[in-house]
Short mmCIF file of C-alpha atoms and ligand atoms in Angstrom, two decimals:
data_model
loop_
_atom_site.label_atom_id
_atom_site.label_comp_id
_atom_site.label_asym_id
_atom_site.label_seq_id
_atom_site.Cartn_x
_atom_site.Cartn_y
_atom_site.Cartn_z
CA UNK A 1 0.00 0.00 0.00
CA UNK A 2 1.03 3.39 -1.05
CA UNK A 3 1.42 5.24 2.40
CA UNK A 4 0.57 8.84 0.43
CA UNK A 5 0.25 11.92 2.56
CA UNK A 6 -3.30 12.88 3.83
CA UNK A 7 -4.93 15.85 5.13
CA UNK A 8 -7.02 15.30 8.07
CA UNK A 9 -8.40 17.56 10.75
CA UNK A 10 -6.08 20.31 9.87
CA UNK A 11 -2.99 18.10 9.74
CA UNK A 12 -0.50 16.03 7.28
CA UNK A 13 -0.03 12.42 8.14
CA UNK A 14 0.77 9.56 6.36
CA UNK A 15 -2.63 7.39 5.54
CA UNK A 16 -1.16 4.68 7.99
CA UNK A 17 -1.47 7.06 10.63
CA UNK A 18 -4.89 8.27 9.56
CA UNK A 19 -7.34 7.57 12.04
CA UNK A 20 -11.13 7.28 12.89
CA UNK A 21 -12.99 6.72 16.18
CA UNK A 22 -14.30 3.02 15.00
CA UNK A 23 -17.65 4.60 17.05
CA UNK A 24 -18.02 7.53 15.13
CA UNK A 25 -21.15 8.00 12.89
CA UNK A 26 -19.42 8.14 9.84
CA UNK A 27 -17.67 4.62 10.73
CA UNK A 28 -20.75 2.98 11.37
CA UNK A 29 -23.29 4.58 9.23
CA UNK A 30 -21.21 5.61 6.42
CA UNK A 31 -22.12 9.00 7.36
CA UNK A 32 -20.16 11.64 5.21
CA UNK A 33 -20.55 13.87 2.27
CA UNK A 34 -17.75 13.60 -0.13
CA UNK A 35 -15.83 14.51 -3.12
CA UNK A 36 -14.22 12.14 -6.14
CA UNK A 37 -11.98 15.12 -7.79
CA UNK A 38 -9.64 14.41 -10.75
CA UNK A 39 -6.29 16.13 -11.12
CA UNK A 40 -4.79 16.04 -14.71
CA UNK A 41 -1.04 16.38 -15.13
CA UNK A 42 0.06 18.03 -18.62
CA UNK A 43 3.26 17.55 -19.16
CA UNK A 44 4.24 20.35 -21.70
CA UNK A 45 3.30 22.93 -19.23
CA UNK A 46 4.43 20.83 -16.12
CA UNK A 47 1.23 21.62 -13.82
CA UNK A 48 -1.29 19.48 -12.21
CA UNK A 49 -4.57 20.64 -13.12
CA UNK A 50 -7.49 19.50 -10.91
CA UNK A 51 -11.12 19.47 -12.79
CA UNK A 52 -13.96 21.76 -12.21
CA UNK A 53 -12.73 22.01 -8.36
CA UNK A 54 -14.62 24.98 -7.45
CA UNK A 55 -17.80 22.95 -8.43
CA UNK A 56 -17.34 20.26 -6.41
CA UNK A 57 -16.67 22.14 -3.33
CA UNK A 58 -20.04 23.87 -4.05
CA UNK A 59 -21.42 20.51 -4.42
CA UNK A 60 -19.78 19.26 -1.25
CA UNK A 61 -21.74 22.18 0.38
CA UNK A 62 -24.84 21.27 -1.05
CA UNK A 63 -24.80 17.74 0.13
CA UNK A 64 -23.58 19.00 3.62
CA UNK A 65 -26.96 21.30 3.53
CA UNK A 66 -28.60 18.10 2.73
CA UNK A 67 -28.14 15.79 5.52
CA UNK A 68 -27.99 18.89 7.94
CA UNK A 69 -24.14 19.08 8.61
CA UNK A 70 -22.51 22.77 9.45
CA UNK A 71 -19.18 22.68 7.59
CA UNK A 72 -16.87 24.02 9.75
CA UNK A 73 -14.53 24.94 6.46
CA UNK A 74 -15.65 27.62 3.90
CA UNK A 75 -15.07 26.71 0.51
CA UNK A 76 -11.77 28.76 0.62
CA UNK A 77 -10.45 27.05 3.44
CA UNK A 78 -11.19 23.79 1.72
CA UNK A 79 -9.62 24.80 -1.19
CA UNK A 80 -6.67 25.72 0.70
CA UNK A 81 -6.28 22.81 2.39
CA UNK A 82 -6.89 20.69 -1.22
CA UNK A 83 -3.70 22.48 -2.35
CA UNK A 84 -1.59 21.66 0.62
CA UNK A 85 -2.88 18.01 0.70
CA UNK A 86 -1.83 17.97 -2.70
CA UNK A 87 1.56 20.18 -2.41
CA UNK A 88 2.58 17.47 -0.11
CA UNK A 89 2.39 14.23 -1.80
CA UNK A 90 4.19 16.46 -4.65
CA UNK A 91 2.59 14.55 -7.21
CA UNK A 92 3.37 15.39 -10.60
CA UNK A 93 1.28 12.59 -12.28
CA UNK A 94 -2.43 12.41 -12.67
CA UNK A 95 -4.16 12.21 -9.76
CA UNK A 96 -8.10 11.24 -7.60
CA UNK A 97 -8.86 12.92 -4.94
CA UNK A 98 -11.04 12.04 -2.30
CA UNK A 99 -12.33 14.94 -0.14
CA UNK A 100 -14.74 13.80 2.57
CA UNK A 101 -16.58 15.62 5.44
CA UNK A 102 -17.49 13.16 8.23
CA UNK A 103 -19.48 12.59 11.16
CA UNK A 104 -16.51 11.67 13.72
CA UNK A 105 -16.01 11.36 17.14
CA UNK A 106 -18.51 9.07 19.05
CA UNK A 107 -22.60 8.94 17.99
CA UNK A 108 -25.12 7.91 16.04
CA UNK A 109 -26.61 8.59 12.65
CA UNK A 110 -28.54 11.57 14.20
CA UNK A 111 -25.36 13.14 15.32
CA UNK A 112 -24.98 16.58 13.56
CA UNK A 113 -21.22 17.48 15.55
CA UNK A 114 -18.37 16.81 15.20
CA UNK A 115 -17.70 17.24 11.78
CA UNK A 116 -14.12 16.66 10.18
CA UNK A 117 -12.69 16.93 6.99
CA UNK A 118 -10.10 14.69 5.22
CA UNK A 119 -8.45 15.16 1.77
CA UNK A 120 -6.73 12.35 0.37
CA UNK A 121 -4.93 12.30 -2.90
CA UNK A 122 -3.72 9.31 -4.88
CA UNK A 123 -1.82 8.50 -8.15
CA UNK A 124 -4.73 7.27 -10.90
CA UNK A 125 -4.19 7.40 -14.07
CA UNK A 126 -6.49 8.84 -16.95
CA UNK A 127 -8.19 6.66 -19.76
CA UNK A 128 -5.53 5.15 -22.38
CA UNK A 129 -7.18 6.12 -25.57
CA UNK A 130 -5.30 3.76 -26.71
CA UNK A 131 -6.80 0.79 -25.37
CA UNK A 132 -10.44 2.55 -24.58
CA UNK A 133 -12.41 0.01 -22.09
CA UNK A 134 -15.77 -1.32 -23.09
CA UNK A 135 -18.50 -2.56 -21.31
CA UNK A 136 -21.37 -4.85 -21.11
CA UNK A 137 -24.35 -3.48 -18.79
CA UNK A 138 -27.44 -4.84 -17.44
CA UNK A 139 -30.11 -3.17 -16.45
CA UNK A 140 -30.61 -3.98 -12.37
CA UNK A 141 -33.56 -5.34 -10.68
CA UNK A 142 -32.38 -3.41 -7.24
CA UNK A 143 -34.08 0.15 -8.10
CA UNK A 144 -32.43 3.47 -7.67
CA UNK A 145 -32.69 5.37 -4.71
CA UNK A 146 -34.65 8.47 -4.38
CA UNK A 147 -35.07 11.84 -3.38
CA UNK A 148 -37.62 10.53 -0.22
CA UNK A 149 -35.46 8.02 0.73
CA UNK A 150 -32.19 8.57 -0.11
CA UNK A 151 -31.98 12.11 -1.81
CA UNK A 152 -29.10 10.63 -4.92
CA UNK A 153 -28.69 14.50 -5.39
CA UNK A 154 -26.68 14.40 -2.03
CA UNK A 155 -23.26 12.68 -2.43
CA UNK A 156 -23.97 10.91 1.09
CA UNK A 157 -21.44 7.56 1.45
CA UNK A 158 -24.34 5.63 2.79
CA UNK A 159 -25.76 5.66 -0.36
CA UNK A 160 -23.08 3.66 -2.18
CA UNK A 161 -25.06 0.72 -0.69
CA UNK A 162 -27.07 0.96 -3.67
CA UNK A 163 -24.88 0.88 -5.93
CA UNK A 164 -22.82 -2.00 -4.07
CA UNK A 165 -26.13 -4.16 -4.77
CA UNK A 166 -26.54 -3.85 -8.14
CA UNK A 167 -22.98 -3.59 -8.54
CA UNK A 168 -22.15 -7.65 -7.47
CA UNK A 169 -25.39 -8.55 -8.34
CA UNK A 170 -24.30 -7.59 -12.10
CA UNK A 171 -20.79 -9.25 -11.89
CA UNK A 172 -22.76 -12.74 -10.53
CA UNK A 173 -24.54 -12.36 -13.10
CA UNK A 174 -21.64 -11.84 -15.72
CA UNK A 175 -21.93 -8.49 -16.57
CA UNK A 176 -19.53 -5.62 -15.81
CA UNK A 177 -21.76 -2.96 -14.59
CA UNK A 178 -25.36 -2.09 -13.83
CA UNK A 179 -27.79 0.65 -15.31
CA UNK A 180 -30.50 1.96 -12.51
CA UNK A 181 -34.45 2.39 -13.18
CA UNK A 182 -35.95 5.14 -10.62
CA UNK A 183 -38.90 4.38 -9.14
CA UNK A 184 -41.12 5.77 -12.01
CA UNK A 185 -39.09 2.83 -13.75
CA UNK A 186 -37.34 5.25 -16.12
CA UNK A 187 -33.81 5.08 -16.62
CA UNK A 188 -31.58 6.74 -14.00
CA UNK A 189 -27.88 6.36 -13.59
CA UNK A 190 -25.37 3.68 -13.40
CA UNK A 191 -23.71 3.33 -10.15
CA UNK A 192 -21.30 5.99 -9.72
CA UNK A 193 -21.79 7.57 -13.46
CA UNK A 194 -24.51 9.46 -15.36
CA UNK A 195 -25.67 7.98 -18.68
CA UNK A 196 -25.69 9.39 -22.08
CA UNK A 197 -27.16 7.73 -24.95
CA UNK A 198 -27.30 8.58 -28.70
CA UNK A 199 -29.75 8.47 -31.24
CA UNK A 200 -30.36 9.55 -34.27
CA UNK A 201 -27.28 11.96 -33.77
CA UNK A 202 -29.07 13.57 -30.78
CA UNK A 203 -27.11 12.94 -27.29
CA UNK A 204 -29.70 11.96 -24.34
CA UNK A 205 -29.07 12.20 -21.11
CA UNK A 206 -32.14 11.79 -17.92
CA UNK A 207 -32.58 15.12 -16.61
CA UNK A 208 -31.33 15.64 -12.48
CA UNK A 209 -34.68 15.05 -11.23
CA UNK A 210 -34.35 10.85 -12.44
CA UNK A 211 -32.77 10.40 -9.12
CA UNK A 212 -29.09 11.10 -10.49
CA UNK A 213 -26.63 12.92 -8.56
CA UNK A 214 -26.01 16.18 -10.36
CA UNK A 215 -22.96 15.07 -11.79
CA UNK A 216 -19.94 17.39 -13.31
CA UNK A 217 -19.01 15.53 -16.25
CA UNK A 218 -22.96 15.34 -16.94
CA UNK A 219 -23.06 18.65 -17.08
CA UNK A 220 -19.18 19.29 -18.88
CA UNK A 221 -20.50 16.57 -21.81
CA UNK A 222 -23.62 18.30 -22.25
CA UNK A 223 -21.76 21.57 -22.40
CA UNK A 224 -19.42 20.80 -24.86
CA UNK A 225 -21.64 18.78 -27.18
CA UNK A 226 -23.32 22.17 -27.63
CA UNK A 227 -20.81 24.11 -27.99
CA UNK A 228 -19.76 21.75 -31.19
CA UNK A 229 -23.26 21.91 -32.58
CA UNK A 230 -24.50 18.16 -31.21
CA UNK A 231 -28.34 18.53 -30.01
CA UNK A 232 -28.38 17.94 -26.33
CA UNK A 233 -31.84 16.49 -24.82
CA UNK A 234 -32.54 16.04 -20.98
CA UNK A 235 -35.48 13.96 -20.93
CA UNK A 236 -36.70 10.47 -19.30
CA UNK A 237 -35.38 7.51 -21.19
CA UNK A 238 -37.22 4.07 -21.53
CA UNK A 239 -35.58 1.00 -20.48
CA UNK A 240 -35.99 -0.28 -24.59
CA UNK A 241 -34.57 2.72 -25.92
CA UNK A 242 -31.20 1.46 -24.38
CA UNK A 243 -31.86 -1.47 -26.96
CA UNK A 244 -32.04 0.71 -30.19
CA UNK A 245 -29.53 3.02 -28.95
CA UNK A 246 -26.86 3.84 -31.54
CA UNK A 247 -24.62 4.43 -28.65
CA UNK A 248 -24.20 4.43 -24.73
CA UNK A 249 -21.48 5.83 -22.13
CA UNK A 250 -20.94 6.39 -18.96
CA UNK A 251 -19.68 9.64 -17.29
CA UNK A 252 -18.05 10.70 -13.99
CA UNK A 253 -15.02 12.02 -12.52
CA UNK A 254 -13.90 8.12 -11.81
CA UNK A 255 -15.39 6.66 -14.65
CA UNK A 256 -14.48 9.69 -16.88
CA UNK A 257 -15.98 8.49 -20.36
CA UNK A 258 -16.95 5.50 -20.08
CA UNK A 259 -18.66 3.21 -23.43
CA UNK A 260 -21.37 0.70 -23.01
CA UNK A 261 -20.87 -1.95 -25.62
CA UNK A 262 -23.92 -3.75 -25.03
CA UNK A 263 -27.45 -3.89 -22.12
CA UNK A 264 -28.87 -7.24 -21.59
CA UNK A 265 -27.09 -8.39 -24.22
CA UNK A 266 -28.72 -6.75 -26.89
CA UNK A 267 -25.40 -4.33 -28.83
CA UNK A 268 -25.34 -1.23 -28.83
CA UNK A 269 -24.57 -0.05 -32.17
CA UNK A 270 -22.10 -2.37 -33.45
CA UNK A 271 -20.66 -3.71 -30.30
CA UNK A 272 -17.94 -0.93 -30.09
CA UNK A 273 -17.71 2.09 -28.81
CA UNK A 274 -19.41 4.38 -31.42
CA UNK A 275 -17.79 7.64 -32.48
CA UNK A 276 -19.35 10.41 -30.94
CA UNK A 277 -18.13 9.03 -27.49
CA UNK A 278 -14.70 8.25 -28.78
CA UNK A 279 -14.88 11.70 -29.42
CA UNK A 280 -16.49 13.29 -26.58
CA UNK A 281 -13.52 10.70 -24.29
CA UNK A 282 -11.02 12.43 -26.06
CA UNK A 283 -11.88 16.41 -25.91
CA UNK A 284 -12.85 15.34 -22.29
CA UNK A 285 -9.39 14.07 -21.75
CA UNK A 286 -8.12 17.27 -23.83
CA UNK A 287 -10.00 19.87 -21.86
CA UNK A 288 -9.24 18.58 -18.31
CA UNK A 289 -5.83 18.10 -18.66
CA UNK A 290 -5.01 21.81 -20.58
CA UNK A 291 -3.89 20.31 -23.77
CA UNK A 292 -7.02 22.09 -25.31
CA UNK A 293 -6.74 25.70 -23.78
CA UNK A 294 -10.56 26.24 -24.11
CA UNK A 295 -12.75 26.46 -20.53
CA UNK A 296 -10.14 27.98 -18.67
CA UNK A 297 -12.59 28.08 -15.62
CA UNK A 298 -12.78 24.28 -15.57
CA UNK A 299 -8.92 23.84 -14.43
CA UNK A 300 -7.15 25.43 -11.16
CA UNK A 301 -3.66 24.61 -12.13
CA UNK A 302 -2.60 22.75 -8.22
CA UNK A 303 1.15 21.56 -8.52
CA UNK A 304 3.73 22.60 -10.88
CA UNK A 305 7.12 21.17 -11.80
CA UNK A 306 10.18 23.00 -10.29
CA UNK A 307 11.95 22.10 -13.02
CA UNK A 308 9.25 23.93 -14.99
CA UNK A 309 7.61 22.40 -18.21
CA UNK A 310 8.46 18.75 -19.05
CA UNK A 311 8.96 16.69 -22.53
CA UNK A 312 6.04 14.29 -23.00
CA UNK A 313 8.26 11.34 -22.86
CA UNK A 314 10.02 12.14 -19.28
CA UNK A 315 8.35 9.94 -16.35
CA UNK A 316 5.23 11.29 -14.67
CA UNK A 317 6.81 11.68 -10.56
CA UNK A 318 4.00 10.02 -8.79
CA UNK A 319 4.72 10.36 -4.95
CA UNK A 320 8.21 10.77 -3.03
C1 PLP B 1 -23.90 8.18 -7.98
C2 PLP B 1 -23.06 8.98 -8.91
N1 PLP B 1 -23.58 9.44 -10.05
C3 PLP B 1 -22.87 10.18 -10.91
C4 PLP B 1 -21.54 10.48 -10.66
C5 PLP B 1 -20.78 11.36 -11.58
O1 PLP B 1 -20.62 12.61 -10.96
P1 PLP B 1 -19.41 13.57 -11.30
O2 PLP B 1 -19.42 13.73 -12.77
O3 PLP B 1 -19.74 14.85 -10.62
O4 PLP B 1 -18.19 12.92 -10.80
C6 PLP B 1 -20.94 9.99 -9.51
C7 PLP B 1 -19.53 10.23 -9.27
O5 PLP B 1 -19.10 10.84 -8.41
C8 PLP B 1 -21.71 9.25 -8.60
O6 PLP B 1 -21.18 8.81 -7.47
#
């Protein structure tokens, strides 16, 4: 195990020395709000760029709102403390974050204090266009939670439950990943990524009242597909459209883009992933890491190289 610096509670330690009260609320309830943030190195400019951070800290806040915790860190001490957890791991690579506020000390799942904060950041690399993954989803029989019973729109760790059941119940059954239905029975997310599908050249996407958590990349896909001239659509999607869909992905901060190659077993397209989400996977890939300059607002530039910008073939520096 890589024993990477963490940021917890106001201090650096190394994650071996990270601890938790095995009582507190967040240990046995999984109650915290949290953060998946990517960081993309680009090596011409040697800088770490991390994605759309300012958005997830509001997000972070949101979800805090949600299950009624004060934050005791305002998004510019948070961001503060992001750059020193990251400073001192002195990664120079791409990188995941994970920045969680937590119920700690000793109560239960009503407990609204203490609340602590950890940020910790590990190497993970991007998507290899050059092998791009593909997937075969089902569609799960476990439903989607919902906004009166688990709000999805809150990034709450108890309710990766959820996804954990539909998640092994779709690698029993062979498959590499589920697809949700909401409780209307309309398509709602996979677990841990928003779906897109495409037809007839239109990109389709279930709008952030399908029980979805607002997602980022949702919204940086949707964003740039306009900008390019594709015809976006929010709307409820059937559970048989996924069968005529021309094509399928995936998005999310972990998942990035992700294709779907087939549901149930019926193709998508022809079995590959189709071209608009090659596309879309690689001006993603582009746009996070710098490489294409446009959406300056999406990138806070977090490390830097001391020895200033880099050739592409020198070795990322992943950790000390
Ligand atoms: C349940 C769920 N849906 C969607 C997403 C994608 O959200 P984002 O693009 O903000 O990472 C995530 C990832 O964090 C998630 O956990």
């Amino acid at each position: 195990m890589a024993d990477n610096f963490i940021w917890l509670r106001g201090e650096i330690v190394r994650q071996s020395q990270a601890f938790v009260n095995v009582l507190s609320p967040a240990a046995q309830f999984g109650l915290n709000v949290f953060e998946g943030i990517r960081c993309y190195w680009n090596a011409e400019e040697g800088v770490l760029y991390a994605f759309r951070l300012q958005d997830h800290l509001h997000r972070l806040l949101q979800s805090s709102r949600i299950v009624s915790f004060e934050s005791p860190y305002s998004v510019a001490e948070i961001e503060r403390s992001f750059r020193h957890a990251i400073e001192a791991n002195d990664f120079l690579c791409d990188t995941a974050v994970r920045l969680t506020l937590f119920g700690d000390g000793e109560g239960s799942w009503s407990s609204c204090e203490p609340i602590s904060m950890f940020i910790a950041p590990m190497p993970r690399a991007r998507t290899d266009l050059r092998k791009i993954p593909k997937f075969a989803a089902c569609v799960s029989s476990w439903e989607r939670i919902n906004d009166n019973v688990l709000p999805p729109r809150a990034k709450v760790g108890a309710n990766y439950i959820n996804g954990r059941f539909a998640h092994l119940q779709a690698r029993r059954d062979g498959y590499d990943l589920p697809i949700f239905l909401g409780a209307d029975r309309k398509v709602a997310e996979g677990a841990g990524a928003c779906l897109f599908m495409v037809r007839s050249g239109e990109l389709i996407t279930p709008p952030t009242t399908s029980s979805v958590l607002d997602s980022i990349t949702r919204d940086t896909v949707i964003r740039m597909a306009r900008d390019i001239g594709i015809e976006v659509r929010e709307r409820t999607i059937d559970r048989t459209e996924l069968y005529l869909a021309d094509e399928i992905f995936l998005c999310g901060s972990a998942a990035e883009i992700s294709p779907i190659v087939s549901v149930d077993r019926f193709e998508v397209g022809r079995g590959e992933p189709g071209p608009l989400t090659v596309d879309m996977l690689h001006r993603y890939l582009a746009v996070a890491s710098g490489v294409d300059g446009r959406y300056p607002d999406w990138r806070t530039a977090v490390n830097r190289s001391k020895a200033g910008s880099r050739s592409q073939n020198e070795p990322e520096v992943c950790g000390r």
